[in-house]
Coordinates of C-alpha atoms in Angstrom, one line a residue:
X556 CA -42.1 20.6 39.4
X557 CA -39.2 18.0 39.3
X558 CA -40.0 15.1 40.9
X559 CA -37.4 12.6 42.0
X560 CA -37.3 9.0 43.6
X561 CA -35.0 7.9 45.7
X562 CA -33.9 4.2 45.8
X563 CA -31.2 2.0 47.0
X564 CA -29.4 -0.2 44.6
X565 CA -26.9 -1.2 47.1
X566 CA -26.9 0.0 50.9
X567 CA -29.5 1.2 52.5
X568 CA -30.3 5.1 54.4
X569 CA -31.1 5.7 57.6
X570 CA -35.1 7.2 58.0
X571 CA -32.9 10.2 60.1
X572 CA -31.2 11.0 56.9
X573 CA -33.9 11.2 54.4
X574 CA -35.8 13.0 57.1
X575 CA -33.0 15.5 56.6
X576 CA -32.5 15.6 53.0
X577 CA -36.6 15.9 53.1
X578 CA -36.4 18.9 55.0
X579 CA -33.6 20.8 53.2
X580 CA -35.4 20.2 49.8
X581 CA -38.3 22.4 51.4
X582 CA -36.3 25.7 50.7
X583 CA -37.0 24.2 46.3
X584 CA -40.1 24.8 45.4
X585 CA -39.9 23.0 42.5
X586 CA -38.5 19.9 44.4
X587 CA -40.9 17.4 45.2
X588 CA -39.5 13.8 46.7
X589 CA -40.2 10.1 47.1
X590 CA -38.4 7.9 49.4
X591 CA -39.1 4.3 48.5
X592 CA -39.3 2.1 51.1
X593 CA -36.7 -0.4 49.6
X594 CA -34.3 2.3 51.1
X595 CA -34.4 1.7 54.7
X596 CA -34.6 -2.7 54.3
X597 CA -31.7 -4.7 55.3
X598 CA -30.0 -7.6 54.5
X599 CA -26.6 -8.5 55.4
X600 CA -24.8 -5.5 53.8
X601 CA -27.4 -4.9 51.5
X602 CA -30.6 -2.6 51.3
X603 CA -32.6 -6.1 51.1
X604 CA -32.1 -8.8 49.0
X605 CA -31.1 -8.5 45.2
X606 CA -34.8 -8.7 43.6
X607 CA -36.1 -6.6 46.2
X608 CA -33.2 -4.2 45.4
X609 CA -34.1 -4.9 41.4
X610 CA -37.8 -4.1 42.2
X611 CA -37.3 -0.7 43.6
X612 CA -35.2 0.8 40.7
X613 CA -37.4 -0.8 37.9
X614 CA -40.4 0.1 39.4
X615 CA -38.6 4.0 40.1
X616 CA -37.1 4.0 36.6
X617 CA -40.4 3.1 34.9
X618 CA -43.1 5.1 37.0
X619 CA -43.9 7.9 34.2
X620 CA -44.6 10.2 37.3
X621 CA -41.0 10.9 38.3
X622 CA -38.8 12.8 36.3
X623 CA -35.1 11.7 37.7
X624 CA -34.2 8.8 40.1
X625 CA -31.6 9.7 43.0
X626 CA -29.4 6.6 43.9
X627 CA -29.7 7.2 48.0
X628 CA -26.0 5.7 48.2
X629 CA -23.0 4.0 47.4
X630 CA -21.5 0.9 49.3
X631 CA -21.4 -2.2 47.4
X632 CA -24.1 -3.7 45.4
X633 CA -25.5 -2.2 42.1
X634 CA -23.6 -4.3 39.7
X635 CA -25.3 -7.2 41.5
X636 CA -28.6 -6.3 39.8
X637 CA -27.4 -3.9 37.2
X638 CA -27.7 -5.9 34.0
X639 CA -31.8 -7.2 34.6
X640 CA -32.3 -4.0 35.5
X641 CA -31.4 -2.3 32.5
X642 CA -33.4 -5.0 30.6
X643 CA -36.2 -4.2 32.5
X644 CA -36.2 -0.4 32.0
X645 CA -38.9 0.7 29.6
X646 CA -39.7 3.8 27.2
X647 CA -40.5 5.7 30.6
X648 CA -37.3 5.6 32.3
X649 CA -35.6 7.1 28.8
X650 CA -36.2 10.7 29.6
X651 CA -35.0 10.4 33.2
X652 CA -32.1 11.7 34.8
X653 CA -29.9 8.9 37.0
X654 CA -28.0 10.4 40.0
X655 CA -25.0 9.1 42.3
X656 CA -21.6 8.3 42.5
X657 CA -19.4 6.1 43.4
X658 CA -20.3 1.9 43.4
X659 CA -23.8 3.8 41.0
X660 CA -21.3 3.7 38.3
X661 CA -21.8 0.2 37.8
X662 CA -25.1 1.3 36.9
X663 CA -24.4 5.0 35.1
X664 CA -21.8 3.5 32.7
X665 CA -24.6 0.8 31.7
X666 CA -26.9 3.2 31.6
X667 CA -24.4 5.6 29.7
X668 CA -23.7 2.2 27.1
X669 CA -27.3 1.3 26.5
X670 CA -28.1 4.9 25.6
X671 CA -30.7 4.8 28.4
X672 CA -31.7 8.4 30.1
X673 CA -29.3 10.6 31.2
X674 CA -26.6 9.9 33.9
X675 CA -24.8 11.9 36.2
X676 CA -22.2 11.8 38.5
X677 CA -24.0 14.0 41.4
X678 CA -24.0 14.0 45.4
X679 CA -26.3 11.3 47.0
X680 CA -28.6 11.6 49.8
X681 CA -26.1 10.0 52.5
X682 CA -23.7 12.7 51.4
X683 CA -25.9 14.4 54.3
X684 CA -24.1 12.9 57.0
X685 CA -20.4 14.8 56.0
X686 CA -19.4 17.8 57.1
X687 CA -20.7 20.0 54.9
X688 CA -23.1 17.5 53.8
X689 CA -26.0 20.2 53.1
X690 CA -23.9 22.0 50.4
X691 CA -23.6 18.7 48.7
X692 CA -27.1 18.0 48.8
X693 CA -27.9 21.6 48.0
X694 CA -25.7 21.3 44.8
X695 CA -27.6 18.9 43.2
X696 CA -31.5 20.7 44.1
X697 CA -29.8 23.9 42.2
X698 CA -28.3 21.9 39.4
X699 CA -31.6 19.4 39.2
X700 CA -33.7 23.1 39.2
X701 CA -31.5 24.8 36.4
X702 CA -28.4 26.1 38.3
X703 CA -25.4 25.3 36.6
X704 CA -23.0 26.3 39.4
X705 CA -22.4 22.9 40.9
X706 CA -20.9 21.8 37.5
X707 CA -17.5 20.5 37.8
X708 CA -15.2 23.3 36.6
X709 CA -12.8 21.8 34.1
X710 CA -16.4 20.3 32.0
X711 CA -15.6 21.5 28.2
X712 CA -17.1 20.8 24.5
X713 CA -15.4 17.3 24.9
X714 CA -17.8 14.4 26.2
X715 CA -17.0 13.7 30.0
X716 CA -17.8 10.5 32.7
X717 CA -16.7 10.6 35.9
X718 CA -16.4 7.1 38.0
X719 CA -14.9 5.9 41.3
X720 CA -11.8 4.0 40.1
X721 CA -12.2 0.7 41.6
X722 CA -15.7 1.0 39.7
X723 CA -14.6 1.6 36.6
X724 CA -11.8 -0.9 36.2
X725 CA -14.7 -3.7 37.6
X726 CA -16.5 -2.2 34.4
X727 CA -14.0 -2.6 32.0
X728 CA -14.7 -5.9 29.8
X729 CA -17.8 -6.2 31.4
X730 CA -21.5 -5.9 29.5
X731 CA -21.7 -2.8 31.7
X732 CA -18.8 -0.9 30.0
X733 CA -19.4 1.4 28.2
X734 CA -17.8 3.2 25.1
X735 CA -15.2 6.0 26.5
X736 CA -13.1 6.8 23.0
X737 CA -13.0 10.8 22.5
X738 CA -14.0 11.0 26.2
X739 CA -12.7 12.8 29.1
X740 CA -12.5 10.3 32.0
X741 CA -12.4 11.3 35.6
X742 CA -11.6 9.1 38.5
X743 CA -11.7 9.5 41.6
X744 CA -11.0 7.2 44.9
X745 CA -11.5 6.9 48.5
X746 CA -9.8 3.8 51.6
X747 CA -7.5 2.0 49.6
X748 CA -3.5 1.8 49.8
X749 CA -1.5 3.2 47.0
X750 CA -0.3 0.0 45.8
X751 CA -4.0 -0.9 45.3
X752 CA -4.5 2.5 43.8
X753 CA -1.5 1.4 41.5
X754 CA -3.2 -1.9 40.9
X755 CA -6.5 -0.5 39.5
X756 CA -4.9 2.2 37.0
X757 CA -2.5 -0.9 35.7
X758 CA -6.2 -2.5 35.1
X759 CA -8.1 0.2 34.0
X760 CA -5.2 2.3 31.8
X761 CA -5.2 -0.9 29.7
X762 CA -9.1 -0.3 28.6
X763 CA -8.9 3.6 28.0
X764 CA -6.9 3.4 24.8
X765 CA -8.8 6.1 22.2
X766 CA -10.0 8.5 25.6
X767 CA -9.4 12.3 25.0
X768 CA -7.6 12.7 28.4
X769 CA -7.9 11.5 32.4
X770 CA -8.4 13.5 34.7
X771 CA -7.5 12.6 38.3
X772 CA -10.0 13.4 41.1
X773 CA -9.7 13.4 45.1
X774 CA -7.8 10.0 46.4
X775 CA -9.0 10.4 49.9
X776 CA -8.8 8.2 53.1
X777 CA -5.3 6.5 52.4
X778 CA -4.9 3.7 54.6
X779 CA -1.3 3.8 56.1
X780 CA 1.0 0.8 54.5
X781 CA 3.9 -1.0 56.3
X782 CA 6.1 1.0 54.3
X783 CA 6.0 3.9 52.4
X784 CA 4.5 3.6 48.3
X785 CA 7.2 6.0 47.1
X786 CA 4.7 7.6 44.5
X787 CA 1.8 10.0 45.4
X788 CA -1.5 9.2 43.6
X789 CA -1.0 12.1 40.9
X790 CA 2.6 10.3 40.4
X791 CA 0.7 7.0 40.2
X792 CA -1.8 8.3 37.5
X793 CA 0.5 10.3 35.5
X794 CA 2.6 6.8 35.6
X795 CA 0.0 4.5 33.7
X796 CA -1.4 7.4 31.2
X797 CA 2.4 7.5 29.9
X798 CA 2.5 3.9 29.6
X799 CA -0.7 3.6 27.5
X800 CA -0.4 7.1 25.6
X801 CA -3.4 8.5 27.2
X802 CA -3.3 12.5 28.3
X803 CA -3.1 13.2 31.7
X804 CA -5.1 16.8 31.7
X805 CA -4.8 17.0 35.8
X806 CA -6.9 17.4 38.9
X807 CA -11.0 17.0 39.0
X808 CA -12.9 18.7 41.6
X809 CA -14.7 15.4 42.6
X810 CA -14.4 12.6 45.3
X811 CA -16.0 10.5 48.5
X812 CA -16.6 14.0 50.0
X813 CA -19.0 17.4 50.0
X814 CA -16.9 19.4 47.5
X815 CA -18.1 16.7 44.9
X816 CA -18.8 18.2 41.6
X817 CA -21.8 17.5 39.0
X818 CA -20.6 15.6 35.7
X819 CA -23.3 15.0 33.3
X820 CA -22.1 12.3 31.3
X821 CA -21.7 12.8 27.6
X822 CA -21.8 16.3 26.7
X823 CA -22.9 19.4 28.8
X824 CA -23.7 21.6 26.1
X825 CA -27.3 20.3 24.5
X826 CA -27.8 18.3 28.0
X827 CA -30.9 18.6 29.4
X828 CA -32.1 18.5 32.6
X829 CA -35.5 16.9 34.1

């Protein structure tokens, strides 16, 4: 039996969501949940306050009686309470597996640094509001129960992250940031102009030196600007890898959407699951 809990480091779920999510888990066996409570509070744009937030995940990430803890969703607010956290995370939360995406990589990449469990780019449970929501949610049930299909394709002997962009350049010279050289680095990015998208590579470029590659995920959700960018966001990328000597390897099948793929981080090969 794999047991997960699910908590909100940053914004909270709706109880109709985890409902659902609760429901589609039924067809794994070997699934068994825990929604915390934390994940429905609300505070301003928050899932509750910050120590409220800081109280769920440590208490989550240190209860020996789960084996993975499922970030319930993104927004804006892990790296608010990602640092005490990780101080706060005992021998118990080392054999865990750490799941989510996009503003979680404030917490994955400090996990990934401090050498703490294993994290992993993955679906979250508000993924089950998109169309096709269920597939995403499925994908990480199979992987979490031994399936390696969800995987993201282009995953090779080489060490791999994958983080929202604007996440990881807010990482880089932070306590949070972890070490990327010999790494594949995937990005991916969702509402934000070109020039911003433009803006983040010229940040985050300048803190990859020594990677093995980039590869460049979905940019989805591209606000229009009052005038045209006049590069596309695989122009952009391919743009600031030249400037910094890093390999551009192409496309990643991830993003703010249900076709988002697994990435363990670190290597696949010898990674093992809950």
């Amino acid at each position: 039996m794999i047991r997960i809990a699910i908590c909100a480091p940053a914004c909270p779920i709706s109880h109709e969501d985890a409902a659902r999510v609760a429901d589609l888990a039924r067809g794994w066996p070997g699934i068994e949940l825990t929604v915390h409570p934390q994940c429905f509070a609300s505070e301003g744009h928050f899932a509750g306050p910050d120590a409220a937030r800081l109280a769920a995940l440590v208490e989550c990430a240190n209860d020996p009686a789960f084996d993975a803890v499922w970030f319930a969703r993104g927004g804006y607010g892990s790296n608010r309470i990602a640092q005490a956290a990780l101080a706060a995370f005992d021998h118990r939360a080392q054999d865990k597996a750490f799941l989510g995406y996009s503003d979680m990589g404030y917490l994955l990449g400090g996990l990934y640094r401090e050498r703490i469990g294993r994290p992993v780019h993955a679906p979250m449970p508000a993924d089950i509001r998109r169309t096709g929501g269920s597939t995403a949610i499925a994908r990480v049930f199979d992987w979490l129960t031994g399936n390696g299909a969800g995987l993201e394709p282009s995953l090779d002997d080489r060490p791999t992250v994958a983080l929202n962009l604007t996440t990881l350049a807010m990482l880089a010279g932070t306590p949070l940031m972890p070490g990327l050289a010999g790494h594949v680095v995937q990005v991916e990015e969702v509402s934000e102009h070109l020039y911003a998208v433009d803006r983040l590579f010229f940040h985050a470029t300048a803190h990859l030196g020594g990677i093995a590659g980039l590869r460049l995920g979905r940019v989805s959700d591209v606000p229009d600007n009052d005038r045209p960018f006049g590069s596309d966001a695989a122009q952009i990328a391919r743009d600031w890898c030249d400037r910094h000597a890093i390999a551009f390897l192409g496309g990643a099948d991830i993003g703010h959407d249900a076709d988002n793929r697994i990435v363990p981080f670190g290597l696949v090969r010898g990674f093992r699951q809950p």
